[in-house]
Short mmCIF file of C-alpha atoms in Angstrom, two decimals:
data_model
loop_
_atom_site.label_atom_id
_atom_site.label_comp_id
_atom_site.label_asym_id
_atom_site.label_seq_id
_atom_site.Cartn_x
_atom_site.Cartn_y
_atom_site.Cartn_z
CA MET A 1 25.89 33.71 -23.36
CA HIS A 2 24.64 32.39 -26.69
CA ASN A 3 21.42 34.40 -26.45
CA LEU A 4 23.47 37.62 -26.20
CA LEU A 5 25.35 37.22 -29.48
CA ASP A 6 23.49 40.11 -31.13
CA LEU A 7 24.44 42.38 -28.25
CA LYS A 8 28.08 41.30 -28.46
CA GLU A 9 28.11 42.01 -32.17
CA LYS A 10 26.63 45.49 -31.76
CA ILE A 11 29.02 46.60 -29.02
CA HIS A 12 31.94 45.19 -31.02
CA PHE A 13 31.03 47.21 -34.11
CA MET A 14 30.27 50.33 -32.06
CA THR A 15 33.72 50.16 -30.47
CA LEU A 16 35.36 49.85 -33.89
CA GLU A 17 33.45 52.88 -35.17
CA VAL A 18 34.58 54.99 -32.22
CA ILE A 19 38.20 53.95 -32.86
CA ARG A 20 37.78 55.03 -36.50
CA GLN A 21 36.29 58.29 -35.26
CA LEU A 22 39.40 59.09 -33.25
CA GLU A 23 41.70 58.13 -36.11
CA SER A 24 39.80 60.49 -38.41
CA VAL A 25 40.01 63.42 -36.00
CA LYS A 26 43.73 62.82 -35.52
CA ARG A 27 44.17 62.78 -39.30
CA ILE A 28 42.31 66.11 -39.62
CA ILE A 29 44.61 67.73 -37.06
CA ARG A 30 47.61 66.50 -39.03
CA ASN A 31 46.14 67.30 -42.45
CA PRO A 32 42.75 69.12 -42.57
CA ASP A 33 40.33 67.52 -45.04
CA PRO A 34 36.65 68.55 -45.39
CA GLN A 35 35.67 65.10 -46.67
CA VAL A 36 37.15 63.39 -43.62
CA ALA A 37 35.35 65.94 -41.43
CA ASP A 38 32.04 65.03 -43.08
CA ARG A 39 32.73 61.34 -42.40
CA VAL A 40 33.27 62.14 -38.71
CA LYS A 41 29.87 63.83 -38.52
CA ASN A 42 28.14 61.02 -40.39
CA ARG A 43 29.84 58.38 -38.28
CA ASP A 44 28.62 60.16 -35.14
CA ASP A 45 25.03 59.57 -36.31
CA LEU A 46 25.87 55.89 -36.86
CA ILE A 47 27.35 55.63 -33.37
CA ASP A 48 24.26 57.30 -31.90
CA ASN A 49 22.13 54.68 -33.66
CA TYR A 50 24.29 51.87 -32.27
CA LYS A 51 23.83 53.31 -28.80
CA ALA A 52 20.04 53.45 -29.19
CA VAL A 53 19.86 49.90 -30.57
CA ILE A 54 22.12 48.53 -27.82
CA GLU A 55 20.06 50.29 -25.16
CA ASN A 56 16.86 48.75 -26.55
CA ILE A 57 18.43 45.29 -26.63
CA CYS A 58 19.72 45.66 -23.07
CA PHE A 59 16.34 46.64 -21.66
CA SER A 60 14.49 44.02 -23.68
CA ARG A 61 16.85 41.32 -22.39
CA ILE A 62 16.55 42.41 -18.77
CA HIS A 63 12.76 42.79 -18.88
CA GLY A 64 12.10 40.05 -21.43
CA HIS A 65 10.66 36.59 -20.96
CA HIS A 66 13.97 34.74 -21.22
CA TYR A 67 15.72 34.03 -17.94
CA LEU A 68 19.14 35.64 -17.52
CA THR A 69 21.78 34.27 -15.20
CA ARG A 70 23.47 36.71 -12.83
CA GLU A 71 26.53 36.69 -15.08
CA GLU A 72 24.43 37.45 -18.18
CA ALA A 73 22.52 40.23 -16.43
CA ASP A 74 25.78 41.82 -15.27
CA PHE A 75 27.13 41.59 -18.83
CA VAL A 76 24.02 43.33 -20.21
CA ARG A 77 24.26 46.12 -17.66
CA ALA A 78 27.98 46.56 -18.39
CA VAL A 79 27.34 46.75 -22.14
CA ASN A 80 24.75 49.48 -21.57
CA ILE A 81 27.23 51.53 -19.52
CA ILE A 82 29.99 50.99 -22.09
CA SER A 83 27.78 52.02 -25.02
CA ASN A 84 26.82 55.24 -23.23
CA ASN A 85 30.47 56.12 -22.71
CA LEU A 86 31.46 55.19 -26.25
CA GLU A 87 28.77 57.54 -27.49
CA ARG A 88 30.18 60.30 -25.26
CA ILE A 89 33.66 59.76 -26.70
CA SER A 90 32.23 60.12 -30.20
CA ASP A 91 30.46 63.33 -29.17
CA PHE A 92 33.72 64.70 -27.77
CA ALA A 93 35.40 63.87 -31.09
CA VAL A 94 32.77 65.93 -32.94
CA ASN A 95 33.24 68.75 -30.40
CA ILE A 96 36.98 68.71 -31.10
CA LEU A 97 36.18 68.96 -34.80
CA GLY A 98 34.12 72.07 -34.07
CA GLN A 99 36.97 73.62 -32.08
CA LEU A 100 39.43 72.99 -34.92
CA ASN A 101 37.38 75.39 -37.04
CA HIS A 102 38.37 78.19 -34.64
CA LEU A 103 42.10 77.60 -35.06
CA HIS A 104 43.79 80.18 -37.25
CA ASP A 105 46.93 78.07 -37.54
CA MET A 106 46.70 74.26 -37.24
CA LYS A 107 50.42 74.15 -36.45
CA THR A 108 49.58 75.56 -33.02
CA MET A 109 47.87 72.30 -32.15
CA GLN A 110 50.66 70.26 -33.65
CA SER A 111 53.23 71.92 -31.40
CA TYR A 112 51.69 70.19 -28.39
CA ARG A 113 51.67 66.45 -27.64
CA TYR A 114 48.17 65.76 -28.91
CA ARG A 115 49.22 62.43 -30.48
CA HIS A 116 49.92 60.96 -27.04
CA TYR A 117 46.29 61.57 -26.03
CA PHE A 118 44.93 59.81 -29.10
CA GLN A 119 47.43 56.98 -28.77
CA GLN A 120 46.51 56.29 -25.15
CA ILE A 121 42.75 56.41 -25.73
CA THR A 122 42.90 54.34 -28.93
CA ILE A 123 45.05 51.62 -27.35
CA SER A 124 42.59 51.38 -24.47
CA LEU A 125 39.59 51.23 -26.80
CA GLU A 126 41.23 48.31 -28.60
CA LEU A 127 41.19 46.40 -25.28
CA VAL A 128 37.49 46.92 -24.59
CA VAL A 129 35.99 44.06 -26.60
CA GLN A 130 38.56 41.51 -25.45
CA GLY A 131 38.30 42.61 -21.82
CA LEU A 132 34.50 42.54 -21.88
CA PHE A 133 34.01 39.26 -23.74
CA ASN A 134 36.72 37.40 -21.80
CA ARG A 135 35.76 38.93 -18.42
CA ASP A 136 39.39 39.95 -18.05
CA HIS A 137 39.85 42.23 -15.05
CA GLU A 138 43.54 42.78 -15.86
CA LEU A 139 42.60 44.36 -19.19
CA ALA A 140 39.89 46.34 -17.39
CA LEU A 141 42.55 47.75 -15.07
CA ARG A 142 44.69 48.74 -18.06
CA ILE A 143 41.69 50.57 -19.52
CA CYS A 144 41.12 52.35 -16.20
CA LYS A 145 44.79 53.28 -16.03
CA SER A 146 44.48 55.21 -19.29
CA GLU A 147 42.38 57.81 -17.47
CA PHE A 148 45.23 58.53 -15.05
CA ILE A 149 47.73 58.79 -17.93
CA VAL A 150 45.46 61.14 -19.90
CA ASP A 151 44.96 63.23 -16.75
CA LYS A 152 48.73 63.65 -16.42
CA LEU A 153 48.99 64.61 -20.09
CA PHE A 154 46.27 67.23 -19.63
CA LYS A 155 47.93 68.73 -16.56
CA LYS A 156 51.17 69.06 -18.50
CA SER A 157 49.42 70.61 -21.52
CA PHE A 158 47.47 72.94 -19.25
CA ARG A 159 50.60 74.23 -17.52
CA GLN A 160 52.43 74.63 -20.83
CA ILE A 161 49.60 76.59 -22.44
CA LEU A 162 49.27 78.87 -19.39
CA GLU A 163 52.98 79.56 -19.59
CA ASP A 164 52.86 80.22 -23.35
CA LEU A 165 49.91 82.60 -22.98
CA HIS A 166 52.19 85.16 -21.32
CA SER A 167 54.30 85.67 -24.45
CA ALA A 168 52.31 84.27 -27.39
CA ASP A 169 50.67 86.44 -30.03
CA ASN A 170 48.13 83.76 -30.97
CA LYS A 171 46.35 83.69 -27.61
CA SER A 172 42.98 82.71 -29.09
CA ASP A 173 44.57 79.64 -30.73
CA LEU A 174 46.12 78.61 -27.43
CA ILE A 175 42.77 78.87 -25.66
CA THR A 176 41.17 76.80 -28.44
CA CYS A 177 43.89 74.16 -27.96
CA LEU A 178 43.10 74.10 -24.26
CA PHE A 179 39.43 73.41 -25.04
CA ILE A 180 40.47 70.56 -27.34
CA PHE A 181 42.71 69.01 -24.70
CA ARG A 182 39.86 69.32 -22.22
CA TYR A 183 37.65 67.20 -24.50
CA LEU A 184 40.44 64.63 -24.76
CA GLU A 185 40.72 64.62 -20.97
CA ARG A 186 36.98 63.93 -20.73
CA MET A 187 37.46 60.99 -23.09
CA GLY A 188 39.81 59.63 -20.44
CA ASP A 189 37.01 59.93 -17.88
CA SER A 190 34.77 57.88 -20.16
CA MET A 191 37.50 55.24 -20.51
CA LEU A 192 37.59 54.98 -16.71
CA ASN A 193 33.83 54.39 -16.70
CA ILE A 194 34.25 51.70 -19.36
CA GLY A 195 36.99 49.94 -17.39
CA GLU A 196 34.91 50.02 -14.22
CA ALA A 197 31.94 48.62 -16.16
CA ILE A 198 34.07 45.63 -17.23
CA ILE A 199 35.16 45.14 -13.60
CA PHE A 200 31.46 45.15 -12.70
CA SER A 201 30.72 42.49 -15.32
CA VAL A 202 33.45 40.30 -13.80
CA PHE A 203 32.82 41.08 -10.15
CA GLY A 204 29.06 41.52 -10.07
CA GLU A 205 29.34 44.74 -8.05
CA LYS A 206 30.07 48.33 -9.00
CA LEU A 207 33.45 49.31 -7.63
CA LYS A 208 35.38 52.48 -8.29
CA ILE A 209 38.95 51.78 -9.30
CA HIS A 210 40.33 53.08 -5.98
CA GLN A 211 37.87 50.81 -4.13
CA TYR A 212 39.03 47.85 -6.20
CA HIS A 213 42.68 48.55 -5.40
CA ALA A 214 41.85 48.98 -1.69
CA LEU A 215 39.98 45.67 -1.68
CA MET A 216 42.83 43.82 -3.40
CA GLU A 217 45.39 45.32 -1.01
CA ASN A 218 43.41 44.20 2.03
CA LEU A 219 42.78 40.72 0.63
CA GLY A 220 46.48 40.39 -0.11
CA SER A 221 47.27 40.89 3.57
CA MET A 222 45.13 37.93 4.67
CA ASP A 223 46.79 34.65 5.62
CA ASN A 224 44.58 32.68 3.23
CA GLU A 225 45.21 35.00 0.28
CA LEU A 226 42.37 34.86 -2.24
CA SER A 227 42.59 35.76 -5.89
CA PHE A 228 40.14 38.09 -7.58
CA GLU A 229 38.38 35.17 -9.26
CA GLU A 230 37.88 33.28 -5.99
CA ILE A 231 35.88 35.85 -4.09
CA GLY A 232 32.24 36.83 -4.05
CA PHE A 233 31.35 40.42 -3.17
CA GLU A 234 27.93 41.53 -1.99
CA SER A 235 27.11 45.15 -1.14
CA ILE A 236 25.26 45.39 2.14
CA TRP A 237 23.72 48.08 4.32
CA GLU A 238 22.66 51.49 3.17
CA SER A 239 25.17 54.07 4.26
CA ARG A 240 24.62 57.83 4.39
CA SER A 241 28.24 58.32 5.37
CA GLY A 242 29.62 57.81 1.86
CA CYS A 243 31.48 54.63 2.84
CA ARG A 244 31.43 51.53 0.66
CA ILE A 245 30.50 48.42 2.64
CA GLY A 246 30.52 44.90 1.25
CA LYS A 247 30.46 41.30 2.38
CA ILE A 248 33.24 39.14 0.92
CA MET A 249 33.08 35.37 0.71
CA ASP A 250 35.28 32.63 -0.68
CA SER A 251 33.10 31.46 -3.56
CA GLY A 252 34.73 28.03 -3.37
CA GLN A 253 33.59 27.41 0.21
CA ARG A 254 29.86 27.29 0.79
CA ASN A 255 30.18 27.60 4.57
CA GLY A 256 33.36 29.64 4.66
CA GLN A 257 33.72 32.57 7.05
CA ALA A 258 32.73 35.88 5.46
CA VAL A 259 34.56 39.14 6.05
CA LEU A 260 33.41 42.74 5.80
CA PHE A 261 35.11 45.29 3.54
CA LYS A 262 34.69 48.98 4.35
CA GLU A 263 36.20 51.84 2.36
CA GLY A 264 35.80 55.60 2.66
CA ARG A 265 37.43 58.90 3.56
CA ILE A 266 40.58 58.42 5.59
CA GLU A 267 39.38 60.55 8.53
CA LYS A 268 36.25 58.44 8.98
CA ILE A 269 37.80 54.99 8.51
CA ALA A 270 40.87 55.77 10.62
CA ARG A 271 38.63 57.11 13.39
CA GLU A 272 36.47 53.99 13.26
CA LYS A 273 39.55 51.77 13.44
CA ALA A 274 40.75 53.60 16.55
CA ASN A 275 37.29 53.37 18.11
CA ILE A 276 36.98 49.64 17.40
CA GLU A 277 40.33 49.12 19.13
CA LYS A 278 39.03 51.16 22.09
CA TRP A 279 35.83 49.10 22.22
CA LYS A 280 37.94 45.91 22.10
CA SER A 281 39.63 46.98 25.33
CA ILE A 282 36.25 47.64 26.97
CA PHE A 283 33.97 44.88 25.67
CA PRO A 284 35.92 42.56 23.30
CA SER A 285 32.95 40.55 22.01
CA LEU A 286 30.86 43.63 21.21
CA VAL A 287 32.62 44.77 18.02
CA PRO A 288 34.22 43.09 14.98
CA ARG A 289 37.87 42.09 14.80
CA ILE A 290 39.93 44.14 12.36
CA ILE A 291 41.73 41.80 9.95
CA SER A 292 43.61 44.36 7.87
CA TYR A 293 43.82 48.10 7.30
CA SER A 294 45.29 50.21 4.51
CA GLN A 295 45.23 53.86 3.53
CA ASN A 296 46.44 56.34 0.95
CA SER A 297 46.45 60.12 0.88
CA LYS A 298 42.65 60.47 0.77
CA ASN A 299 40.96 57.15 1.47
CA ALA A 300 41.32 54.23 3.84
CA SER A 301 39.86 50.75 3.98
CA MET A 302 39.75 47.75 6.25
CA LEU A 303 38.63 44.15 6.42
CA MET A 304 36.73 43.06 9.52
CA ASP A 305 35.02 39.93 10.74
CA PHE A 306 31.49 39.72 9.38
CA LEU A 307 29.19 39.68 12.41
CA GLN A 308 26.22 37.34 12.10
CA GLY A 309 22.83 38.65 13.17
CA CYS A 310 19.91 40.91 12.34
CA SER A 311 19.75 44.60 13.11
CA VAL A 312 17.52 45.56 16.03
CA GLN A 313 15.46 47.45 13.45
CA ASP A 314 14.80 44.24 11.49
CA THR A 315 14.09 42.36 14.71
CA VAL A 316 11.41 44.88 15.66
CA LEU A 317 9.88 44.72 12.18
CA SER A 318 9.87 40.91 12.12
CA ARG A 319 6.68 40.70 14.23
CA ASP A 320 8.42 38.08 16.39
CA ARG A 321 7.62 39.55 19.78
CA GLU A 322 9.65 36.98 21.71
CA SER A 323 12.80 37.79 19.70
CA MET A 324 12.20 41.52 20.10
CA ASP A 325 11.71 41.25 23.87
CA ASN A 326 14.84 39.12 24.14
CA ALA A 327 16.86 41.57 22.02
CA ALA A 328 15.69 44.45 24.23
CA PHE A 329 16.68 42.53 27.37
CA ILE A 330 20.17 41.72 26.06
CA LEU A 331 20.60 45.31 24.85
CA LYS A 332 19.77 46.59 28.34
CA GLU A 333 22.23 44.17 29.91
CA THR A 334 24.92 45.19 27.41
CA LEU A 335 24.39 48.91 27.97
CA SER A 336 24.39 48.40 31.73
CA ILE A 337 27.80 46.71 31.58
CA ILE A 338 29.23 49.37 29.26
CA TRP A 339 27.92 52.31 31.26
CA HIS A 340 29.05 50.93 34.62
CA ASP A 341 32.48 49.83 33.37
CA THR A 342 33.30 53.08 31.52
CA LEU A 343 31.69 55.59 33.90
CA GLU A 344 34.00 58.48 34.72
CA ASN A 345 33.12 61.15 37.25
CA THR A 346 33.68 63.93 34.75
CA ALA A 347 30.73 66.20 34.03
CA VAL A 348 29.92 66.60 30.34
CA LYS A 349 27.85 69.25 28.59
CA PRO A 350 25.32 68.28 25.91
CA ASP A 351 25.65 69.73 22.40
CA PHE A 352 22.33 68.79 20.82
CA ILE A 353 21.34 72.24 19.61
CA SER A 354 24.62 72.87 17.80
CA GLN A 355 24.13 69.52 16.03
CA MET A 356 20.63 70.63 15.13
CA ILE A 357 21.82 73.97 13.75
CA GLN A 358 24.39 72.18 11.53
CA ARG A 359 21.56 70.21 9.88
CA LEU A 360 19.00 73.01 9.77
CA ASP A 361 19.53 73.88 6.09
CA ASP A 362 19.21 70.22 5.06
CA VAL A 363 15.85 69.98 6.81
CA ILE A 364 14.55 73.24 5.33
CA MET A 365 15.60 72.11 1.85
CA ILE A 366 13.36 69.01 2.14
CA HIS A 367 10.62 70.58 4.28
CA PRO A 368 10.60 74.39 3.85
CA GLU A 369 7.61 74.67 6.17
CA PHE A 370 9.54 73.17 9.11
CA ASN A 371 11.02 76.53 10.05
CA PHE A 372 9.43 76.92 13.51
CA SER A 373 7.22 79.72 12.19
CA ASP A 374 4.24 77.85 13.66
CA PHE A 375 5.86 77.65 17.10
CA ASP A 376 3.17 78.48 19.64
CA ASN A 377 3.81 79.15 23.30
CA SER A 378 1.68 81.02 25.75
CA LEU A 379 4.74 82.85 27.02
CA SER A 380 6.12 84.02 23.70
CA ARG A 381 6.23 83.44 19.96
CA PRO A 382 9.96 83.64 19.14
CA LEU A 383 11.43 83.59 15.67
CA PRO A 384 13.31 80.41 14.65
CA GLU A 385 16.72 81.96 15.39
CA LYS A 386 15.49 83.23 18.74
CA LEU A 387 14.01 79.84 19.64
CA LEU A 388 17.31 78.09 18.95
CA GLN A 389 19.15 80.73 20.97
CA ILE A 390 16.83 80.10 23.92
CA LEU A 391 17.28 76.34 23.64
CA SER A 392 21.07 76.83 23.44
CA LYS A 393 20.94 78.90 26.63
CA ILE A 394 18.92 76.17 28.35
CA GLU A 395 21.50 73.64 27.19
CA THR A 396 24.31 75.57 28.90
CA GLU A 397 22.47 75.17 32.21
CA LEU A 398 22.50 71.38 31.92
CA SER A 399 25.17 68.72 32.23
CA SER A 400 25.54 65.05 32.93
CA PRO A 401 27.36 64.51 36.24
CA PHE A 402 29.43 61.76 34.60
CA SER A 403 30.51 60.52 31.19
CA VAL A 404 30.49 57.05 29.64
CA PHE A 405 31.85 55.62 26.40
CA ILE A 406 29.02 55.95 23.89
CA HIS A 407 28.35 54.51 20.45
CA GLY A 408 27.80 57.97 18.97
CA ASP A 409 25.40 56.91 16.20
CA PHE A 410 23.03 54.60 18.07
CA ASN A 411 20.47 54.01 15.32
CA THR A 412 18.75 50.65 15.50
CA ASN A 413 20.38 49.56 12.22
CA ASN A 414 23.80 50.01 13.85
CA ILE A 415 22.98 47.42 16.55
CA LEU A 416 22.99 43.73 15.62
CA TYR A 417 21.22 40.98 17.53
CA ASN A 418 22.43 37.38 17.24
CA GLN A 419 19.61 35.23 18.57
CA LYS A 420 21.60 31.99 18.44
CA ASN A 421 24.50 33.35 20.52
CA GLN A 422 22.32 35.71 22.58
CA GLN A 423 24.71 38.51 21.73
CA ILE A 424 24.48 42.20 20.83
CA TYR A 425 27.03 43.71 18.43
CA PHE A 426 27.82 47.36 17.64
CA ILE A 427 28.77 48.48 14.12
CA ASP A 428 29.55 51.80 12.36
CA LEU A 429 31.59 53.17 15.23
CA HIS A 430 33.35 56.23 13.80
CA ARG A 431 31.49 58.57 16.21
CA SER A 432 32.23 56.65 19.43
CA ARG A 433 33.67 58.73 22.26
CA TYR A 434 33.30 59.56 25.93
CA GLY A 435 30.16 61.65 26.31
CA ASP A 436 26.59 61.92 27.50
CA TYR A 437 24.70 58.62 27.34
CA VAL A 438 21.55 60.62 26.59
CA GLN A 439 23.01 61.16 23.10
CA ASP A 440 22.73 57.43 22.37
CA ILE A 441 19.34 57.03 24.04
CA SER A 442 17.69 59.92 22.17
CA VAL A 443 19.04 58.69 18.81
CA PHE A 444 17.87 55.14 19.53
CA LEU A 445 14.35 56.22 20.49
CA VAL A 446 13.84 58.41 17.42
CA SER A 447 15.39 55.87 15.04
CA ASN A 448 12.63 53.50 16.14
CA TYR A 449 9.92 56.14 15.94
CA ARG A 450 10.83 57.24 12.42
CA MET A 451 10.43 53.78 10.85
CA PRO A 452 7.90 54.36 8.03
CA VAL A 453 5.79 51.35 9.00
CA PHE A 454 2.19 51.91 10.05
CA TYR A 455 0.72 48.48 10.79
CA PRO A 456 -0.86 48.78 14.28
CA ASP A 457 0.89 45.68 15.67
CA VAL A 458 4.31 46.87 14.45
CA ARG A 459 3.74 50.36 15.84
CA ARG A 460 2.80 48.81 19.19
CA ALA A 461 6.05 46.85 19.10
CA ILE A 462 8.01 50.04 18.32
CA ASN A 463 6.30 51.87 21.17
CA LYS A 464 7.04 48.96 23.51
CA ILE A 465 10.77 48.76 22.86
CA ASN A 466 11.06 52.54 23.14
CA LYS A 467 9.32 52.52 26.53
CA THR A 468 11.52 49.63 27.65
CA ILE A 469 14.78 51.41 26.81
CA PHE A 470 13.48 54.75 28.10
CA CYS A 471 12.57 53.22 31.47
CA PHE A 472 15.94 51.48 31.63
CA ALA A 473 17.83 54.74 30.99
CA ASN A 474 15.58 56.61 33.42
CA GLN A 475 16.37 54.07 36.15
CA PHE A 476 20.11 54.31 35.42
CA ALA A 477 19.86 58.10 35.75
CA ALA A 478 18.10 57.80 39.12
CA GLU A 479 20.65 55.28 40.43
CA ASN A 480 23.50 57.61 39.48
CA SER A 481 21.98 60.89 40.69
CA ASP A 482 21.58 62.33 37.20
CA LYS A 483 19.00 64.97 38.07
CA THR A 484 18.80 66.67 34.64
CA PHE A 485 18.34 63.47 32.62
CA HIS A 486 14.83 64.41 31.44
CA ALA A 487 15.75 67.95 30.42
CA ARG A 488 18.76 66.75 28.40
CA LEU A 489 16.70 63.95 26.89
CA ALA A 490 14.14 66.54 25.76
CA LEU A 491 16.91 68.47 23.97
CA GLY A 492 18.25 65.27 22.43
CA LEU A 493 14.78 64.31 21.22
CA ILE A 494 14.19 67.80 19.79
CA ARG A 495 17.41 67.43 17.84
CA SER A 496 16.73 63.87 16.63
CA PHE A 497 13.03 64.34 15.84
CA TYR A 498 13.72 67.51 13.88
CA THR A 499 16.85 66.42 11.98
CA SER A 500 15.32 63.02 11.11
CA THR A 501 12.67 64.74 8.99
CA ARG A 502 15.33 65.34 6.31
CA PHE A 503 15.29 61.60 5.59
CA GLU A 504 11.51 61.26 5.47
CA LEU A 505 9.21 62.33 2.61
CA ASN A 506 6.06 60.85 4.14
CA ARG A 507 4.19 64.02 5.08
CA GLU A 508 2.30 62.55 8.01
CA LEU A 509 5.33 60.93 9.65
CA SER A 510 7.66 63.89 9.07
CA ARG A 511 5.03 66.32 10.38
CA SER A 512 4.56 64.11 13.44
CA MET A 513 8.30 64.24 14.21
CA TYR A 514 8.38 68.00 13.65
CA ASN A 515 5.39 68.51 15.95
CA ARG A 516 7.05 66.49 18.69
CA SER A 517 10.16 68.63 18.50
CA LEU A 518 7.91 71.70 18.83
CA GLN A 519 6.01 70.17 21.75
CA LEU A 520 9.20 69.43 23.66
CA ALA A 521 10.57 72.91 22.93
CA GLN A 522 7.38 74.45 24.30
CA LEU A 523 7.66 72.37 27.47
CA LEU A 524 11.28 73.40 28.01
CA LEU A 525 10.55 77.09 27.50
CA ALA A 526 7.60 76.92 29.86
CA HIS A 527 9.82 75.33 32.53
CA GLN A 528 12.46 78.07 32.48
CA GLY A 529 13.12 79.51 35.92
CA LYS A 530 12.15 76.27 37.67
CA PRO A 531 14.57 73.54 38.82
CA TRP A 532 15.50 71.31 35.88
CA ARG A 533 15.44 68.28 38.16
CA ASP A 534 11.64 68.69 38.23
CA PHE A 535 11.26 68.60 34.44
CA SER A 536 9.77 65.43 32.95
CA VAL A 537 9.55 64.15 29.38
CA PRO A 538 5.97 63.03 28.57
CA ARG A 539 5.76 59.22 28.41
CA ASN A 540 3.55 59.35 25.29
CA ILE A 541 6.09 61.35 23.26
CA PHE A 542 7.26 58.08 21.64
CA ASP A 543 3.78 56.88 20.69
CA TYR A 544 2.72 57.10 17.06
CA PRO A 545 0.34 58.53 16.02
#
């Protein structure tokens, strides 16, 4: 990193200035001195300048003409994050200085363990340069740990001050001390950010400290235990669930088997683990093998086999019609096996409208005009609440005569197609359960429709795969005497078309989905009083435009 020497020098000096800043504030608490206070304020300007210079260097390096290796680019990004947090620590030091002016008696501050805060933060700051320059993740972890220690100190100070407030005469001084400790606690937060930035510079991916620990714990349980330095981590797949998903490889083996790391809230990960085990008993080759699982009080994580293949969404967008047709055929065969093997003669009620109501506010926040105020029906013009009540009533009249084990979140990016092995895989399975297969079909159809791609040939391909899966599901319904399939599908499509608009800012596409939900609602309301077995979903409802 010879071409980054100026950046190394600047971040080194900036770190030293912040350490001096903390030493000066600590000295003022011990022995107030106006001259030292002036130096703190002047040094803050210097630190601000360092931050501005470092930011300019970082952006000029990233967008400059000189090629940066991945390692150099990660270092530059880490330095930018670190400089921002060093500047925050300096600002907090100045804020503490301002609070000290409100203390009537400096001894009030000295009666609490303020030195421990400064000691912990200063020791960690002294590790920053070495940890960053040497790409030392052990030092990075020690820096991160300081945040947890400072948090514990703050909780103890907080409880002590609250207790003292009951009997103390100098209540205003105690409150001022609490503000000061709060600034010190926020310095700890910045130290955590700095430690995680160093981990990023080593690892090449942004990991929260709890995600790092979860990853290391899972890797440690593998038979071929890998060290931190031996692995490559690559974030994959966008996730709206809040889970962290990454592909892990042994960097020493070019063709080594990759594994998938997934970390998130314990309820979601534990549920997915249980569902994968259930799927394994039904269709073993359909889902990944769980290699390891760990959890703590809030979060859980697991390592799974990395399944090779493209999502059905990517297959449709590839313009390879033969691959798409083959993927659709294998998907039909797979669903047919699942539905026949898991079919239970237990009627199940749909719950599409309740799902829709749960997401109503999210839709209105993005598209305030999608409030059903333009609902038009020759029979009535109900208000939004009334319309949903009517649809809910219709829903109570419908049921599937049987249940099957469903995916639960059957978007096309949760279905993988392996062309070489002629295999379909399911992923992201935390919502799997026994239920109405129409739930999966309606989600699948709309997830295709909502793709923001408008090339005529691609739209024809999307329309084709939707018609293929629709006809397949329709035939399955007929073979199994499901006489309200179309009515339930209409409700499922209303739900999916409407709620999908919250992810789409393209006005034409979002309006098209909204209009289709209105159209289907109008058809259902118009059919009230007639046998639901006679209701039919229009075949062109999936066609765009």
